[in-house]
Coordinates of C-alpha atoms in Angstrom, one line a residue:
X888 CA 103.3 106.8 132.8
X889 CA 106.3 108.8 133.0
X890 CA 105.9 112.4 132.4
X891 CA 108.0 113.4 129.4
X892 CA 108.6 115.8 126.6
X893 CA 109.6 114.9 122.9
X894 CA 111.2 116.9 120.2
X895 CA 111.3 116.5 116.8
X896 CA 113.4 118.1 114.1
X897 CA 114.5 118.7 110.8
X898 CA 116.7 120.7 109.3
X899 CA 119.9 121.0 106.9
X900 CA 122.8 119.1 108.0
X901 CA 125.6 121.0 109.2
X902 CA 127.8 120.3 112.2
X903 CA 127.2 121.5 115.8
X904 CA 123.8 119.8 115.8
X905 CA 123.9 117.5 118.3
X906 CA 125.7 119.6 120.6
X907 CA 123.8 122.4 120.2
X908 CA 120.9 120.8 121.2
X909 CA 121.8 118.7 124.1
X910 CA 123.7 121.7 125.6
X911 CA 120.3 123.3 125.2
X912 CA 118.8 120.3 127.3
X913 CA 121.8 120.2 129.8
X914 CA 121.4 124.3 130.7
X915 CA 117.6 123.6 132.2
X916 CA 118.9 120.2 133.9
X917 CA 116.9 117.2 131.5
X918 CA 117.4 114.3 132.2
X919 CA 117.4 112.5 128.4
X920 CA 116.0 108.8 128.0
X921 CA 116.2 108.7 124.4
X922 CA 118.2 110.2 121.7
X923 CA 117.8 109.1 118.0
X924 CA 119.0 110.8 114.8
X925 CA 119.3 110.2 110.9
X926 CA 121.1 111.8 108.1
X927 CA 120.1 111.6 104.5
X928 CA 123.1 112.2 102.8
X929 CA 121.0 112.7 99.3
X930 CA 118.9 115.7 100.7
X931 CA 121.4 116.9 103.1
X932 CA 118.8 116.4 105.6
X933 CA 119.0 116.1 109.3
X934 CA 116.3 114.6 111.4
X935 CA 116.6 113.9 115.4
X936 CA 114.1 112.4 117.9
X937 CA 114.6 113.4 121.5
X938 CA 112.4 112.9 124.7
X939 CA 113.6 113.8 127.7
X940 CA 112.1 113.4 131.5
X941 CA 110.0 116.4 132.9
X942 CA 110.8 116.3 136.6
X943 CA 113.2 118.1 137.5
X944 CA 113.4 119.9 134.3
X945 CA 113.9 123.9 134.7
X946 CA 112.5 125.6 132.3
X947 CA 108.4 126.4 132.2
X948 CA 107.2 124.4 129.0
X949 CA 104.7 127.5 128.1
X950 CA 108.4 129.9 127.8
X951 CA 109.8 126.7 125.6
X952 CA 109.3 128.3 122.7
X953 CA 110.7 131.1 123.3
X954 CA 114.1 129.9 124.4
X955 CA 115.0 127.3 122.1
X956 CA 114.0 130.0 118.7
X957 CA 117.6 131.0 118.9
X958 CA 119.2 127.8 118.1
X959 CA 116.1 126.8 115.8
X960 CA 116.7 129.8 113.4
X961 CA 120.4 129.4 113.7
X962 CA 119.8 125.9 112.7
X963 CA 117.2 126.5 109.8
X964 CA 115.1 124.2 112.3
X965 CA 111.1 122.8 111.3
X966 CA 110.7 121.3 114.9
X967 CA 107.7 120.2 117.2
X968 CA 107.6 119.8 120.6
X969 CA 104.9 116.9 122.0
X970 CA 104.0 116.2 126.0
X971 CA 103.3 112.9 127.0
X972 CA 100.5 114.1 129.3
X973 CA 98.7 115.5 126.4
X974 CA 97.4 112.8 125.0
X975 CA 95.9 113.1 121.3
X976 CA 92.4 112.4 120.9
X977 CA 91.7 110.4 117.6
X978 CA 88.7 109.5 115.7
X979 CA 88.3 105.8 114.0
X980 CA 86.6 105.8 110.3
X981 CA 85.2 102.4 109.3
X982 CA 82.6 100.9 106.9
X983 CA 82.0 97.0 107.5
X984 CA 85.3 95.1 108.1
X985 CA 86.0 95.2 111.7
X986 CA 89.0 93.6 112.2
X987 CA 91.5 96.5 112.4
X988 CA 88.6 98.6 114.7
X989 CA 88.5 95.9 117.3
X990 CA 92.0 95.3 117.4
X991 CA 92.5 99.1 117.6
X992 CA 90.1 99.4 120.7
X993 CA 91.1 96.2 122.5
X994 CA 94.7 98.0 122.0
X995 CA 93.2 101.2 123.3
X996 CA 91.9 99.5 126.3
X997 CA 94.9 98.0 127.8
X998 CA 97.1 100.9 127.2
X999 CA 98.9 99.8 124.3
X1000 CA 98.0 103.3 122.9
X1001 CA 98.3 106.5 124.5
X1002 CA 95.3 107.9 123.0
X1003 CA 91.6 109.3 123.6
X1004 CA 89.3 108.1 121.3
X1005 CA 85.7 110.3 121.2
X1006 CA 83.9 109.2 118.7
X1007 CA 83.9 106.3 115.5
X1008 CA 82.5 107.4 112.6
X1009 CA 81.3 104.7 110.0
X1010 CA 79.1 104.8 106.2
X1011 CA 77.2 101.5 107.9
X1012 CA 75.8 100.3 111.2
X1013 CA 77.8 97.0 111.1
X1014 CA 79.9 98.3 113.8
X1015 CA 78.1 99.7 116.5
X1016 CA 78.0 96.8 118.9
X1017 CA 82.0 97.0 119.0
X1018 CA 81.6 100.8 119.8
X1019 CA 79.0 100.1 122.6
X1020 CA 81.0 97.7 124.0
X1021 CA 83.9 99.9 124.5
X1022 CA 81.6 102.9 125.4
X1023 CA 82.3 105.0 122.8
X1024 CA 80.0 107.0 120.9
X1025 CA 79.5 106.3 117.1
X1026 CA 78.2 108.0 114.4
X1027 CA 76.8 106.3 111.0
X1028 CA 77.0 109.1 108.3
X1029 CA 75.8 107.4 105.1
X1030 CA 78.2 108.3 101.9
X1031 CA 77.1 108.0 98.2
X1032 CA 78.7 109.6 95.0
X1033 CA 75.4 112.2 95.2
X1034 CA 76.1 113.6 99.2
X1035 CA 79.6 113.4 99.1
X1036 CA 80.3 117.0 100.2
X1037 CA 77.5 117.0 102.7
X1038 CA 78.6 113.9 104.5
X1039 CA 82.0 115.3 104.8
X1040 CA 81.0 118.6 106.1
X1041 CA 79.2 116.4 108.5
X1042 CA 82.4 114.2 109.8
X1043 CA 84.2 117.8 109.9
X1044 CA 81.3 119.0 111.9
X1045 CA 82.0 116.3 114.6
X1046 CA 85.5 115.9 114.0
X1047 CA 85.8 119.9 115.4
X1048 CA 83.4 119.3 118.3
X1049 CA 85.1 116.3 119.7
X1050 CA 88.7 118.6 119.1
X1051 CA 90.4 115.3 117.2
X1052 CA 93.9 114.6 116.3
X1053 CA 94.2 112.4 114.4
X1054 CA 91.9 110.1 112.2
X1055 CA 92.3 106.7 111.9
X1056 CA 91.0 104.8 108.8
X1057 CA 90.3 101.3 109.8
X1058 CA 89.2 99.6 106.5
X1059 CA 86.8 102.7 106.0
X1060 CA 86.3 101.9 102.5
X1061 CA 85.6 105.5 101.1
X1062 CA 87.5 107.7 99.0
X1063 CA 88.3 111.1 101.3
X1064 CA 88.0 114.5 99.0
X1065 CA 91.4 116.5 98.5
X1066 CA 89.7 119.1 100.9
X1067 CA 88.9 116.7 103.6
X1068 CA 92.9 115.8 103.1
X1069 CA 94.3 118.8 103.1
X1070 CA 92.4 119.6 106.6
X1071 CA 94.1 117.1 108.5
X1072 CA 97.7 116.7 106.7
X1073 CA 100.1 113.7 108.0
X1074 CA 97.3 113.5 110.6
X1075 CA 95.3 110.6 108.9
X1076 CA 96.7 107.2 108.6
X1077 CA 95.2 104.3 106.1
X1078 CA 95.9 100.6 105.8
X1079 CA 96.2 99.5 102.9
X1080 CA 95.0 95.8 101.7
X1081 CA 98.5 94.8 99.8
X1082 CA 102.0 96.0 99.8
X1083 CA 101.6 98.8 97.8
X1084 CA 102.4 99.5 95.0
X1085 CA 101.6 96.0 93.5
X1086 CA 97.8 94.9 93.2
X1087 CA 96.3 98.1 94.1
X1088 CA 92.1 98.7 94.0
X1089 CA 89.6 95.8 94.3
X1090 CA 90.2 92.4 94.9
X1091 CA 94.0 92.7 95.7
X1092 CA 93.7 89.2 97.0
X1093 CA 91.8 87.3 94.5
X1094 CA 94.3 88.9 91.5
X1095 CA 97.4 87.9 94.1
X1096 CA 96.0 84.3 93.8
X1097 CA 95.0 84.3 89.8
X1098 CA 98.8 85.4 90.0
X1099 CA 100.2 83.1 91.9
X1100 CA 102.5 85.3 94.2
X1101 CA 104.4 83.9 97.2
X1102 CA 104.2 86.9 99.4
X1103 CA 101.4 89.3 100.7
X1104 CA 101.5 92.2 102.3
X1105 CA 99.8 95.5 103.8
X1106 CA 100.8 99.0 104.0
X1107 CA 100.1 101.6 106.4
X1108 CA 100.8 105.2 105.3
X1109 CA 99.7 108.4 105.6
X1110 CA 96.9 109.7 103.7
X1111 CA 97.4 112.6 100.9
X1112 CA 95.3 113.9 98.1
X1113 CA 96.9 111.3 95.6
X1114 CA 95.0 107.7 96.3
X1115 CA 97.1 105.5 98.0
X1116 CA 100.5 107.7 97.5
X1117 CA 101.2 109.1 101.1
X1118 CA 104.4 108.5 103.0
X1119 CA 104.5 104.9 104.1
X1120 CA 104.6 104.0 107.5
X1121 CA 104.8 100.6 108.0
X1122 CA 104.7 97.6 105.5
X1123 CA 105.0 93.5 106.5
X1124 CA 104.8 90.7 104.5
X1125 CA 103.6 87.0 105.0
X1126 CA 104.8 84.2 102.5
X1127 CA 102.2 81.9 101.0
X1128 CA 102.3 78.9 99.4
X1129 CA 100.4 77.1 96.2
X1130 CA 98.3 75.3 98.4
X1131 CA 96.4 78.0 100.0
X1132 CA 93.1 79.3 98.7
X1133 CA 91.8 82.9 98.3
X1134 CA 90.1 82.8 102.0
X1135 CA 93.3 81.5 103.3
X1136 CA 94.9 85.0 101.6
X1137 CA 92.5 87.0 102.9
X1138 CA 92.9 85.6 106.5
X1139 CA 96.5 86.1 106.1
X1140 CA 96.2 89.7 105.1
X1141 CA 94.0 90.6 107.8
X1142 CA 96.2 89.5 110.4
X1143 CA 98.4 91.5 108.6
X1144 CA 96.3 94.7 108.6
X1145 CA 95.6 94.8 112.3
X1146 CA 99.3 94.6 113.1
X1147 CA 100.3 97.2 110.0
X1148 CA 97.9 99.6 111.4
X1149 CA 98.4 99.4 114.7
X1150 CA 102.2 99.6 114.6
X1151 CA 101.9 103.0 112.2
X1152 CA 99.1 104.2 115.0
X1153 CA 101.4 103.2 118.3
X1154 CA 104.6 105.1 116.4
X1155 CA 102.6 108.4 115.4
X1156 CA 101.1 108.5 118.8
X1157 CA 104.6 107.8 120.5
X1158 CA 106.1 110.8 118.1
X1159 CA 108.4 108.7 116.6
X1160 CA 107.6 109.7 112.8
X1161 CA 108.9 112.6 110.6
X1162 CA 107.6 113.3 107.7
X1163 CA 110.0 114.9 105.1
X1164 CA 109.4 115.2 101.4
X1165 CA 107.5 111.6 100.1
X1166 CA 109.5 109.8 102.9
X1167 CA 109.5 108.9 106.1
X1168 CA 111.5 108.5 109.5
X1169 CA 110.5 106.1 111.9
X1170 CA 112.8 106.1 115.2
X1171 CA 113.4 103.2 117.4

C-alpha cells in the first residue's frame, strides 16, 4: 500500500485554482498520481480531488496546515486533508438480513476496503456467527419505540470507545434519531431497498411487482435527519421482465444492495466523495 496523502476541496470558482495548488505541491517536491476536478457552473462551485505520493515529499504533514492556510483563505477554501496510513475505523449496523454485512466483511478481508472494523452492532442476534467468524466483536442492543433514547446512548457509548469513523448501515432496519444524525454528519452511509425516490417504505418489491415495472434499483446515500433524503452516493439498476416473480425481485435487489453499498463504502473510504449542498461529487 503506497503511502499517500489526499486533498479535498471546495470553494468558489475563480481562476488560478489549479495552479495555485499544484505550485503548492511542486514547492515541497510531490510527486502527484491523481488529479481530478469539477465545476458546477450553477453554484459557481469548484471541487478538486488530489492525492499525491508521501516519499519524498518535504514538508512535515503535522506543519501542513499551517502552510497551505494562505492559499485556502485566499481561495475561500473548505478543504480536508486524509492519509492513507490512517485508516478509518468503521462500525457496521444490522438487524437480520445479512447479505450486505457479509459481503462487507468478505470485502474487508481481502483488502478490497481500507478500513478497521471494531465492533458490529445489531437490534437481533441473527448475525453473530458472521461476526465470529471474522473475529469481530458484536454487540446486540435491542431497539423498541419505548428505549429508543437509551439504546442510542448505548451505540454512542460504544461507538466512542471503539474511536469510529464511520458507520455503516447494512440493512439495519431502524430509524436513527435526528440527534444520533447530527453526531456523525456525511459519516453514515445507508442502502436503500429501491432507487429512491420511487417505492419508498415497506415492501418496495412486492408494490414494484403489483406495478409491473421493468427496472429495480438500490441507492446508497448518506444518511441525514430527513428519512431517506441524504446526498446519494451510488444508485444501479437491473431490468426485469413479466416473467419474474416477487422472490426473483428480491434476489435481484439484493445483488443489487451488496454492490450499491459497497461501491458508496470503497469511494468514502478512498476520499473520493464531496459533499456540497444536497449533492454529491464522486471522483474517478
Amino acid at each position: 500500500m503506497k503511502n499517500t496523502a489526499t486533498l479535498l476541496i471546495s470553494c468558489p470558482d475563480r481562476k488560478g485554482l489549479v495552479a495555485a495548488i499544484a505550485n503548492f505541491l511542486y514547492t515541497y517536491n510531490a510527486n502527484i498520481l491523481h488529479a481530478d476536478q469539477h465545476q458546477d457552473d450553477d453554484a459557481d462551485l469548484f471541487l478538486m480531488r488530489i492525492e499525491w505520493d508521501l516519499d519524498g515529499f518535504a514538508l512535515d504533514m503535522g506543519a501542513f496546515e499551517a502552510a497551505f492556510a494562505p492559499i485556502a483563505e485566499r481561495f475561500g477554501m473548505e478543504w480536508k486533508l486524509k492519509l492513507s496510513r490512517q485508516k478509518p475505523r468503521m462500525a457496521i449496523f444490522v438487524s437480520k438480513y445479512d447479505h450486505c454485512l457479509v459481503d462487507l466483511l468478505h470485502r474487508w478481508h481481502t483488502g478490497e476496503l481500507a478500513c478497521e472494523i471494531p465492533l458490529i452492532i445489531a437490534n437481533h442476534d441473527d448475525c453473530r456467527r458472521i461476526a465470529e467468524f471474522y473475529g469481530i466483536p458484536f454487540h446486540v442492543i435491542a431497539v423498541n419505540k419505548d428505549n429508543k433514547a437509551e439504546a442510542e446512548a448505548q451505540q454512542q457509548a460504544l461507538l466512542r470507545a471503539n474511536q469510529v469513523d464511520l458507520i455503516v448501515l447494512a440493512r439495519y432496519m431502524q430509524v436513527l434519531s435526528q440527534d444520533f444524525s447530527s453526531l456523525y454528519r456525511q459519516r453514515i452511509i445507508n442502502i436503500h431497498h429501491s432507487f429512491l425516490p420511487a417505492f419508498e417504505g415497506a415492501k418496495p418489491y412486492h408494490r414494484a411487482h403489483a406495478r409491473g415495472v421493468k427496472l429495480i434499483g438500490a441507492t446508497s446515500h448518506y444518511v441525514t435527519e430527513i428519512l431517506d433524503d441524504g446526498p446519494i452516493i451510488e444508485q444501479d439498476v437491473t431490468r426485469i421482465s413479466h416473467r419474474e416473480t416477487v422472490d426473483d425481485l428480491v434476489q435481484k435487489g439484493r445483488d443489487l444492495e451488496r454492490i450499491v453499498l459497497s461501491r458508496a463504502v470503497r469511494w468514502h473510504l478512498d476520499h473520493r466523495v464531496l459533499v456540497y449542498g444536497h449533492k454529491t461529487v464522486v471522483f474517478d
